[in-house]
PDB file of C-alpha atoms in Angstrom:
ATOM      1  CA  UNK A   1      -5.978  -1.962  11.591  1.00  0.00           C
ATOM      2  CA  UNK A   2      -3.148   0.532  11.481  1.00  0.00           C
ATOM      3  CA  UNK A   3      -3.920   4.212  11.032  1.00  0.00           C
ATOM      4  CA  UNK A   4      -1.439   5.218   8.362  1.00  0.00           C
ATOM      5  CA  UNK A   5      -1.651   7.789   5.581  1.00  0.00           C
ATOM      6  CA  UNK A   6      -3.441   6.324   2.580  1.00  0.00           C
ATOM      7  CA  UNK A   7      -0.521   6.930   0.234  1.00  0.00           C
ATOM      8  CA  UNK A   8       1.929   4.820   2.247  1.00  0.00           C
ATOM      9  CA  UNK A   9      -0.470   1.996   3.063  1.00  0.00           C
ATOM     10  CA  UNK A  10      -0.741  -1.059   0.890  1.00  0.00           C
ATOM     11  CA  UNK A  11      -2.708  -4.286   1.313  1.00  0.00           C
ATOM     12  CA  UNK A  12      -0.901  -7.537   1.881  1.00  0.00           C
ATOM     13  CA  UNK A  13      -1.496 -10.293  -0.657  1.00  0.00           C
ATOM     14  CA  UNK A  14      -2.925 -12.638   1.958  1.00  0.00           C
ATOM     15  CA  UNK A  15      -5.851 -11.343   3.963  1.00  0.00           C
ATOM     16  CA  UNK A  16      -5.930  -7.813   2.562  1.00  0.00           C
ATOM     17  CA  UNK A  17      -4.522  -6.290   5.759  1.00  0.00           C
ATOM     18  CA  UNK A  18      -3.049  -2.801   5.585  1.00  0.00           C
ATOM     19  CA  UNK A  19       0.689  -2.451   6.177  1.00  0.00           C
ATOM     20  CA  UNK A  20       2.924   0.573   6.546  1.00  0.00           C
ATOM     21  CA  UNK A  21       5.635   1.045   3.931  1.00  0.00           C
ATOM     22  CA  UNK A  22       8.160   3.730   4.962  1.00  0.00           C
ATOM     23  CA  UNK A  23      10.003   3.487   1.634  1.00  0.00           C
ATOM     24  CA  UNK A  24       6.801   4.356  -0.211  1.00  0.00           C
ATOM     25  CA  UNK A  25       6.088   7.207   2.210  1.00  0.00           C
ATOM     26  CA  UNK A  26       9.536   8.762   1.700  1.00  0.00           C
ATOM     27  CA  UNK A  27       9.317   8.276  -2.044  1.00  0.00           C
ATOM     28  CA  UNK A  28       5.982  10.094  -2.255  1.00  0.00           C
ATOM     29  CA  UNK A  29       7.139  12.852   0.091  1.00  0.00           C
ATOM     30  CA  UNK A  30      10.258  13.323  -2.018  1.00  0.00           C
ATOM     31  CA  UNK A  31       8.165  13.499  -5.202  1.00  0.00           C
ATOM     32  CA  UNK A  32       5.858  16.123  -3.707  1.00  0.00           C
ATOM     33  CA  UNK A  33       8.736  18.265  -2.427  1.00  0.00           C
ATOM     34  CA  UNK A  34      10.513  18.055  -5.773  1.00  0.00           C
ATOM     35  CA  UNK A  35       7.297  19.142  -7.482  1.00  0.00           C
ATOM     36  CA  UNK A  36       7.008  22.187  -5.236  1.00  0.00           C
ATOM     37  CA  UNK A  37      10.608  23.205  -5.909  1.00  0.00           C
ATOM     38  CA  UNK A  38      10.212  22.587  -9.643  1.00  0.00           C
ATOM     39  CA  UNK A  39       7.188  24.887  -9.652  1.00  0.00           C
ATOM     40  CA  UNK A  40       9.175  27.601  -7.850  1.00  0.00           C
ATOM     41  CA  UNK A  41      12.027  27.311 -10.341  1.00  0.00           C
ATOM     42  CA  UNK A  42       9.526  27.842 -13.163  1.00  0.00           C
ATOM     43  CA  UNK A  43       8.962  31.463 -12.144  1.00  0.00           C
ATOM     44  CA  UNK A  44      11.254  34.159 -13.523  1.00  0.00           C
ATOM     45  CA  UNK A  45      10.827  36.194 -10.370  1.00  0.00           C
ATOM     46  CA  UNK A  46       9.634  34.674  -7.097  1.00  0.00           C
ATOM     47  CA  UNK A  47       7.019  36.713  -5.262  1.00  0.00           C
ATOM     48  CA  UNK A  48       5.877  36.500  -1.653  1.00  0.00           C
ATOM     49  CA  UNK A  49       2.721  34.779  -2.909  1.00  0.00           C
ATOM     50  CA  UNK A  50       4.829  32.133  -4.694  1.00  0.00           C
ATOM     51  CA  UNK A  51       6.747  31.427  -1.488  1.00  0.00           C
ATOM     52  CA  UNK A  52       3.536  31.359   0.554  1.00  0.00           C
ATOM     53  CA  UNK A  53       1.942  28.880  -1.872  1.00  0.00           C
ATOM     54  CA  UNK A  54       5.076  26.705  -1.850  1.00  0.00           C
ATOM     55  CA  UNK A  55       5.197  26.666   1.959  1.00  0.00           C
ATOM     56  CA  UNK A  56       1.529  25.639   2.083  1.00  0.00           C
ATOM     57  CA  UNK A  57       2.202  22.751  -0.311  1.00  0.00           C
ATOM     58  CA  UNK A  58       5.221  21.679   1.749  1.00  0.00           C
ATOM     59  CA  UNK A  59       3.170  21.705   4.955  1.00  0.00           C
ATOM     60  CA  UNK A  60       0.449  19.612   3.284  1.00  0.00           C
ATOM     61  CA  UNK A  61       3.041  17.140   1.968  1.00  0.00           C
ATOM     62  CA  UNK A  62       4.513  16.778   5.467  1.00  0.00           C
ATOM     63  CA  UNK A  63       1.070  16.232   6.991  1.00  0.00           C
ATOM     64  CA  UNK A  64       0.271  13.624   4.333  1.00  0.00           C
ATOM     65  CA  UNK A  65       3.530  11.904   5.310  1.00  0.00           C
ATOM     66  CA  UNK A  66       2.222  11.724   8.895  1.00  0.00           C
ATOM     67  CA  UNK A  67       4.615  14.335  10.294  1.00  0.00           C
ATOM     68  CA  UNK A  68       3.284  15.777  13.559  1.00  0.00           C
ATOM     69  CA  UNK A  69       1.262  18.928  12.858  1.00  0.00           C
ATOM     70  CA  UNK A  70       3.386  21.019  15.260  1.00  0.00           C
ATOM     71  CA  UNK A  71       6.480  20.148  13.219  1.00  0.00           C
ATOM     72  CA  UNK A  72       4.740  20.807   9.885  1.00  0.00           C
ATOM     73  CA  UNK A  73       3.379  24.114  11.153  1.00  0.00           C
TER      74      UNK A  73
END
């Protein structure tokens, strides 16, 4: 069994084994990052709290994409 993030793992048709799909991982990471930036654009004025919240969401998205925690930090 491979230890991969749940959002980029998918079972194979035969045998139900888990495989790693980098295209799916990058697609989901891209979607999450776009969502964070869209949320920031929705504010008339960006505060320090808005930036802090956005950075937290970006770090979580990177960790979900299996980026090393030192890099995501």
